[in-house]
XYZ file of N, CA, C and O in Angstrom:
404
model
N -6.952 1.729 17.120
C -6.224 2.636 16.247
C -6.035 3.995 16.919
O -4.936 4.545 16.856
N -7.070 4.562 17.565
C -7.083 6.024 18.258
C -6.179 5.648 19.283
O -5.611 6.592 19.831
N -5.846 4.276 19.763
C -4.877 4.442 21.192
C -3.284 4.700 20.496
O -2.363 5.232 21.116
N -3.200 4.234 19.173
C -2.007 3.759 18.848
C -1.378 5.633 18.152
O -0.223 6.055 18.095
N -2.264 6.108 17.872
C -2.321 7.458 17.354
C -2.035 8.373 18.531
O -1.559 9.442 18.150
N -2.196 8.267 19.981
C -2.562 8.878 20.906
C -0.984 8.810 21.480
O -0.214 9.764 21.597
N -0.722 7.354 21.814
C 0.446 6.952 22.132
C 1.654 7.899 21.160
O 2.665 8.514 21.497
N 1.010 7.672 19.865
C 2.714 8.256 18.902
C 2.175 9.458 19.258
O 3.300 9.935 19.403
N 1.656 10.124 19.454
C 1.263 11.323 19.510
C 2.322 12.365 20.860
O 2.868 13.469 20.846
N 2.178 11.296 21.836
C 3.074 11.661 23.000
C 4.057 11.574 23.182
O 4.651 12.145 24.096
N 4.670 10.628 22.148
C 5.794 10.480 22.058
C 6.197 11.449 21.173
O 7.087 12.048 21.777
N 6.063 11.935 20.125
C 6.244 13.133 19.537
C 6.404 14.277 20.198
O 6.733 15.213 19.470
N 6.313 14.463 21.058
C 6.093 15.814 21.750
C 7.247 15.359 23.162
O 7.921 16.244 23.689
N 7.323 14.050 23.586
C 8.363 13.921 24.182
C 10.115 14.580 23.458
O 11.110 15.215 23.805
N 9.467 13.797 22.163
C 11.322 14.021 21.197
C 11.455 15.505 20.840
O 12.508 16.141 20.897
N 10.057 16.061 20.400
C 10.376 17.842 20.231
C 10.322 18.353 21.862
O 10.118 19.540 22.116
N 10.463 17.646 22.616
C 10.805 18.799 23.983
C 12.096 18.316 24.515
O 12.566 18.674 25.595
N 12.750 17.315 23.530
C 14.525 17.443 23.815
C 14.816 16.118 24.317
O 15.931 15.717 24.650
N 13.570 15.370 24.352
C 14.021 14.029 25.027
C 14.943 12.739 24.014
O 14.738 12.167 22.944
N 16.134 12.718 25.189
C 17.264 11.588 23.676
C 17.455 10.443 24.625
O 18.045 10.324 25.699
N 16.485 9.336 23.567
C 16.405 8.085 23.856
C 17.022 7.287 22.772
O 16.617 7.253 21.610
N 17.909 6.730 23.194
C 18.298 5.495 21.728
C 17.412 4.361 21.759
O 17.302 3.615 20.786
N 16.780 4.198 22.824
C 15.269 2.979 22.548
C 14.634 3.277 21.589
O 14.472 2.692 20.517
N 13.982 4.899 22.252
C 13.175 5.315 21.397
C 13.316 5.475 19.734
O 12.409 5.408 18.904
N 14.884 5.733 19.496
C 15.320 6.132 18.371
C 15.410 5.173 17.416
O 15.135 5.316 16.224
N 16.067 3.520 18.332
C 15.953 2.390 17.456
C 14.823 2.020 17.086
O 14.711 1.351 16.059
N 13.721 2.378 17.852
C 12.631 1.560 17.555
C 11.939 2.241 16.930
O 10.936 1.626 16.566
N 11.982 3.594 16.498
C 10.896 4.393 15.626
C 11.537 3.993 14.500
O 10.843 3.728 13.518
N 12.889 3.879 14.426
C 13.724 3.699 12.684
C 13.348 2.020 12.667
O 12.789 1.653 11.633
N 13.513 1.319 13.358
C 13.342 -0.456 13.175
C 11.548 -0.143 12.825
O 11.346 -0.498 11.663
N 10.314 0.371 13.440
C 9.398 0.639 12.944
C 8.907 0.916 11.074
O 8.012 0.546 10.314
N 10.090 1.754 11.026
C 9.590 2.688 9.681
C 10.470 1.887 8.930
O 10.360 2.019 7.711
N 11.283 1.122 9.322
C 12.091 -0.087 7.771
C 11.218 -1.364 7.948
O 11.118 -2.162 7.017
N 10.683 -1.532 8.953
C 9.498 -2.756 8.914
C 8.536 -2.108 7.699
O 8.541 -2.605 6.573
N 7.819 -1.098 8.004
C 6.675 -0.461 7.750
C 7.148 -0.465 5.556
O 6.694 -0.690 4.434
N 8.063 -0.130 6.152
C 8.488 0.413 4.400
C 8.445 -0.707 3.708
O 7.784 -0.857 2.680
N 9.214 -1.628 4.287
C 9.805 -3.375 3.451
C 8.425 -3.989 3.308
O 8.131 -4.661 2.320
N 7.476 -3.722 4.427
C 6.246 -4.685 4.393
C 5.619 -3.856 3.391
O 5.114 -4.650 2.597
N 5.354 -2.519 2.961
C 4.735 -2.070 1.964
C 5.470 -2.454 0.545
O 4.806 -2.627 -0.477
N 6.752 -2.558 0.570
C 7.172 -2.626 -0.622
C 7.058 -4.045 -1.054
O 6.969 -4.071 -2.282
N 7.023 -5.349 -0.483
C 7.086 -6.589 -0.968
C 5.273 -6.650 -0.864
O 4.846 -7.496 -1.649
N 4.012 -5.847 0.030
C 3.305 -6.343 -0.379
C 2.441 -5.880 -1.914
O 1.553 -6.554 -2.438
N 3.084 -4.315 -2.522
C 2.978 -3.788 -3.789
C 3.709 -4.770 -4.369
O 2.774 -5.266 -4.998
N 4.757 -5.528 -4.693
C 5.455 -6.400 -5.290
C 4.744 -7.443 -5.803
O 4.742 -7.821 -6.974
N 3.977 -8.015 -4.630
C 2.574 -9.290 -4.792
C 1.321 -8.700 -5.234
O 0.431 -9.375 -5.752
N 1.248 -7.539 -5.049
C 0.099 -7.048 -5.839
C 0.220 -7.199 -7.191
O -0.496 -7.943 -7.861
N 1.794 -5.985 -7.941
C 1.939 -6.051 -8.938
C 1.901 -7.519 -10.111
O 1.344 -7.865 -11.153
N 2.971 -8.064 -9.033
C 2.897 -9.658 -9.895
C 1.716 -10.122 -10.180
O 1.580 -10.501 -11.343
N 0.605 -10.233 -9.322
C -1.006 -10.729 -9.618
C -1.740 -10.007 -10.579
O -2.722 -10.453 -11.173
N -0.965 -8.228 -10.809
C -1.953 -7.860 -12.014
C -1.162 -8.196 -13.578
O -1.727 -8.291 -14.667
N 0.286 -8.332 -13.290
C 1.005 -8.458 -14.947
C 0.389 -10.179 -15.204
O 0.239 -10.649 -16.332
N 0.140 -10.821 -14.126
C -0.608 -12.462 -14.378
C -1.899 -11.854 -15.579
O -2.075 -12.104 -16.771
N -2.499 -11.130 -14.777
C -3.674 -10.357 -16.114
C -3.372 -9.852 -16.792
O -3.848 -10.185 -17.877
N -2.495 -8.800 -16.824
C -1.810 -8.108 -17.852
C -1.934 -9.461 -19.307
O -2.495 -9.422 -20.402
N -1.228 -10.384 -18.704
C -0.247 -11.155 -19.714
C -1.751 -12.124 -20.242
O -1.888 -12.265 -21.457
N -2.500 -12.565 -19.585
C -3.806 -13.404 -19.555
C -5.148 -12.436 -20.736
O -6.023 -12.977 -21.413
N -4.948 -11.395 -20.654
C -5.623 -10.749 -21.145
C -5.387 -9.542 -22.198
O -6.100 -8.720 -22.773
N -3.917 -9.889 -22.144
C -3.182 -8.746 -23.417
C -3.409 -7.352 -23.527
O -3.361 -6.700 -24.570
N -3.682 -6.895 -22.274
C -4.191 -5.064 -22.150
C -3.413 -5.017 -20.686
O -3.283 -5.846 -19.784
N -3.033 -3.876 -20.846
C -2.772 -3.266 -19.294
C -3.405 -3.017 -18.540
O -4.579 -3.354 -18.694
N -3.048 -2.330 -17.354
C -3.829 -2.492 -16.005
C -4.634 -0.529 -16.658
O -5.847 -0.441 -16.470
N -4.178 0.325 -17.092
C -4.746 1.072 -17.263
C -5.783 1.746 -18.145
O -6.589 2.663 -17.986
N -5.395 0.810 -19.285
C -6.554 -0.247 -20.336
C -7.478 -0.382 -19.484
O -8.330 0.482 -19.279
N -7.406 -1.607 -18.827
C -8.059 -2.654 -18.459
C -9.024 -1.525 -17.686
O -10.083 -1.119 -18.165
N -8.560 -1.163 -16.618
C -9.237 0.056 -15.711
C -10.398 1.149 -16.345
O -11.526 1.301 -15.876
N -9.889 1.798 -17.413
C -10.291 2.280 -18.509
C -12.077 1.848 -19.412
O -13.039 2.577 -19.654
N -11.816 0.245 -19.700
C -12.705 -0.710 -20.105
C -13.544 -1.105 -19.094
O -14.757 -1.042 -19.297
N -13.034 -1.587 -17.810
C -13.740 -1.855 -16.783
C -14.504 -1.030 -16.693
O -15.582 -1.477 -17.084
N -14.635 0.561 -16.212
C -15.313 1.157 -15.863
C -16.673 1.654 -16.800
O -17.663 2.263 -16.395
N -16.426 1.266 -17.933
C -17.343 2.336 -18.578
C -18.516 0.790 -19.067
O -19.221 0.880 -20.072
N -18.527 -0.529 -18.163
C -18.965 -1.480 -18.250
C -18.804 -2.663 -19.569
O -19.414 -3.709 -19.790
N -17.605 -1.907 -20.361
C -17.306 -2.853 -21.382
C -17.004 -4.118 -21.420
O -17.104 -4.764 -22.464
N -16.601 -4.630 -20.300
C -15.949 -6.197 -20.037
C -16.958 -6.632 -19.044
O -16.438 -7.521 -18.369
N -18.047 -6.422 -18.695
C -19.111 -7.169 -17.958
C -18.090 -6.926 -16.384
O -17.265 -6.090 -16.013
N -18.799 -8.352 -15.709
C -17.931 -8.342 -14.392
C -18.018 -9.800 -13.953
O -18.667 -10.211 -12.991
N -17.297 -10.503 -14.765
C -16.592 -11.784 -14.762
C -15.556 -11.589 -13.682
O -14.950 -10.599 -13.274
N -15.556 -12.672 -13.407
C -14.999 -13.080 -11.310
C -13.373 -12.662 -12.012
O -12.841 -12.127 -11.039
N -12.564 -12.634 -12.904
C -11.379 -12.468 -13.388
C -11.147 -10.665 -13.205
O -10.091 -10.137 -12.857
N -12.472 -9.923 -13.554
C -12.171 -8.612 -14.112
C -12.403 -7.561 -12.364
O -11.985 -6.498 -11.905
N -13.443 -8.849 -11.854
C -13.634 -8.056 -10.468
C -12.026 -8.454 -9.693
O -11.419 -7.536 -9.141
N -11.597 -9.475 -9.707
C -10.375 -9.262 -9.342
C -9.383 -8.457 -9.179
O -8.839 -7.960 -8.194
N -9.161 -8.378 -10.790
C -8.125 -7.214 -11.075
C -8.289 -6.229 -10.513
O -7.497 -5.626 -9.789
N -9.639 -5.898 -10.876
C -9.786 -4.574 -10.346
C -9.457 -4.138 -9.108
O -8.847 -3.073 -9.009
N -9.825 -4.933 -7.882
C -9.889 -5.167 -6.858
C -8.067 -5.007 -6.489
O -7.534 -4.272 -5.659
N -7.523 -5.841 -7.303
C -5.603 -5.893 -7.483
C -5.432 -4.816 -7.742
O -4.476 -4.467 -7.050
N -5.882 -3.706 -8.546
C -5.457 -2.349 -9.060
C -5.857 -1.541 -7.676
O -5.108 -1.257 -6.741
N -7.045 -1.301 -7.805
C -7.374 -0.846 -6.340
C -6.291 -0.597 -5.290
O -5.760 0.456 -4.937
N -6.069 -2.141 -4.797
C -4.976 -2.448 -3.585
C -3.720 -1.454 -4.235
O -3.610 -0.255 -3.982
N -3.048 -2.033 -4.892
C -1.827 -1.185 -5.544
C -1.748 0.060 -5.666
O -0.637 0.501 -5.373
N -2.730 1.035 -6.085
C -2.757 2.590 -5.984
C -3.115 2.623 -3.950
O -2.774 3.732 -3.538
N -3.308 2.309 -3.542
C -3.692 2.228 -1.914
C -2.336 2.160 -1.586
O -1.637 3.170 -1.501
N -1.916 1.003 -1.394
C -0.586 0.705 -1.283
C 1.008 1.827 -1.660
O 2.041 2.044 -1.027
N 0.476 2.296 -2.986
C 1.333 3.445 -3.458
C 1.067 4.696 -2.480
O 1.897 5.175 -1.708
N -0.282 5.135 -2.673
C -0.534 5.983 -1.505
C 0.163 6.323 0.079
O 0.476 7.285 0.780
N 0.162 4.802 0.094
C 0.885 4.850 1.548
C 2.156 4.805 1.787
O 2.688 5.158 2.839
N 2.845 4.249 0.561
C 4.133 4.291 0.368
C 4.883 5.843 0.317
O 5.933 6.237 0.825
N 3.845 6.545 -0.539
C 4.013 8.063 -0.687
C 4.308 9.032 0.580
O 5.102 9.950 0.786
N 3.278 8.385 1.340
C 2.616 8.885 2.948
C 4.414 8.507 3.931
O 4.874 9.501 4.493
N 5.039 7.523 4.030
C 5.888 7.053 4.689
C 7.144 7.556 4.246
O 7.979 7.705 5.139
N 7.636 7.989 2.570
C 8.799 8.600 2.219
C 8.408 9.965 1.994
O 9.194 10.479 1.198
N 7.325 10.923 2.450
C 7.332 12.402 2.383
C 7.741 12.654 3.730
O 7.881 13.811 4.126
């Protein structure tokens, strides 16, 4: 990870000191529509796996979150799931946030 950080790192400082590459240019934009599409279809599979609970358990995910925590629903292999699904999804949003600022 530190090499891959190190690498964009130099390359950054290549493009702010004037350097015009259309390699470079296709491949940072083909990068960041990979990066985006793979975040957005894998929040998509997240979401779908929590409205499966949603719908299984007749409370929402912020309900549910809500109840979970304060130990009201025990921790039945269903509730550690979700949770675990909610989790991923605010992560996922996070990073989604991180890539369109």
């Amino acid at each position: 990870m530190e090499d891959i950080l190190l690498k964009l790192k130099s390359i950054e400082k290549l493009v702010k000191s004037g350097i015009e590459d259309k390699v470079v240019e296709r491949t940072v934009h083909k990068l960041y529509r990979y990066q985006s599409k793979k975040l957005s279809q894998d929040l998509d599979d997240v979401e779908s796996r929590i409205k499966a609970f949603e719908g299984k358990y007749q409370i929402g995910c912020d309900e549910f979150l809500a109840r979970y925590r304060t130990v009201e629903l025990g921790d039945h292999a269903d509730y550690l799931e979700w949770y675990a699904l909610c989790d991923m999804a605010n992560r996922l949003r996070e990073r989604m946030k991180v890539l369109t600022s």
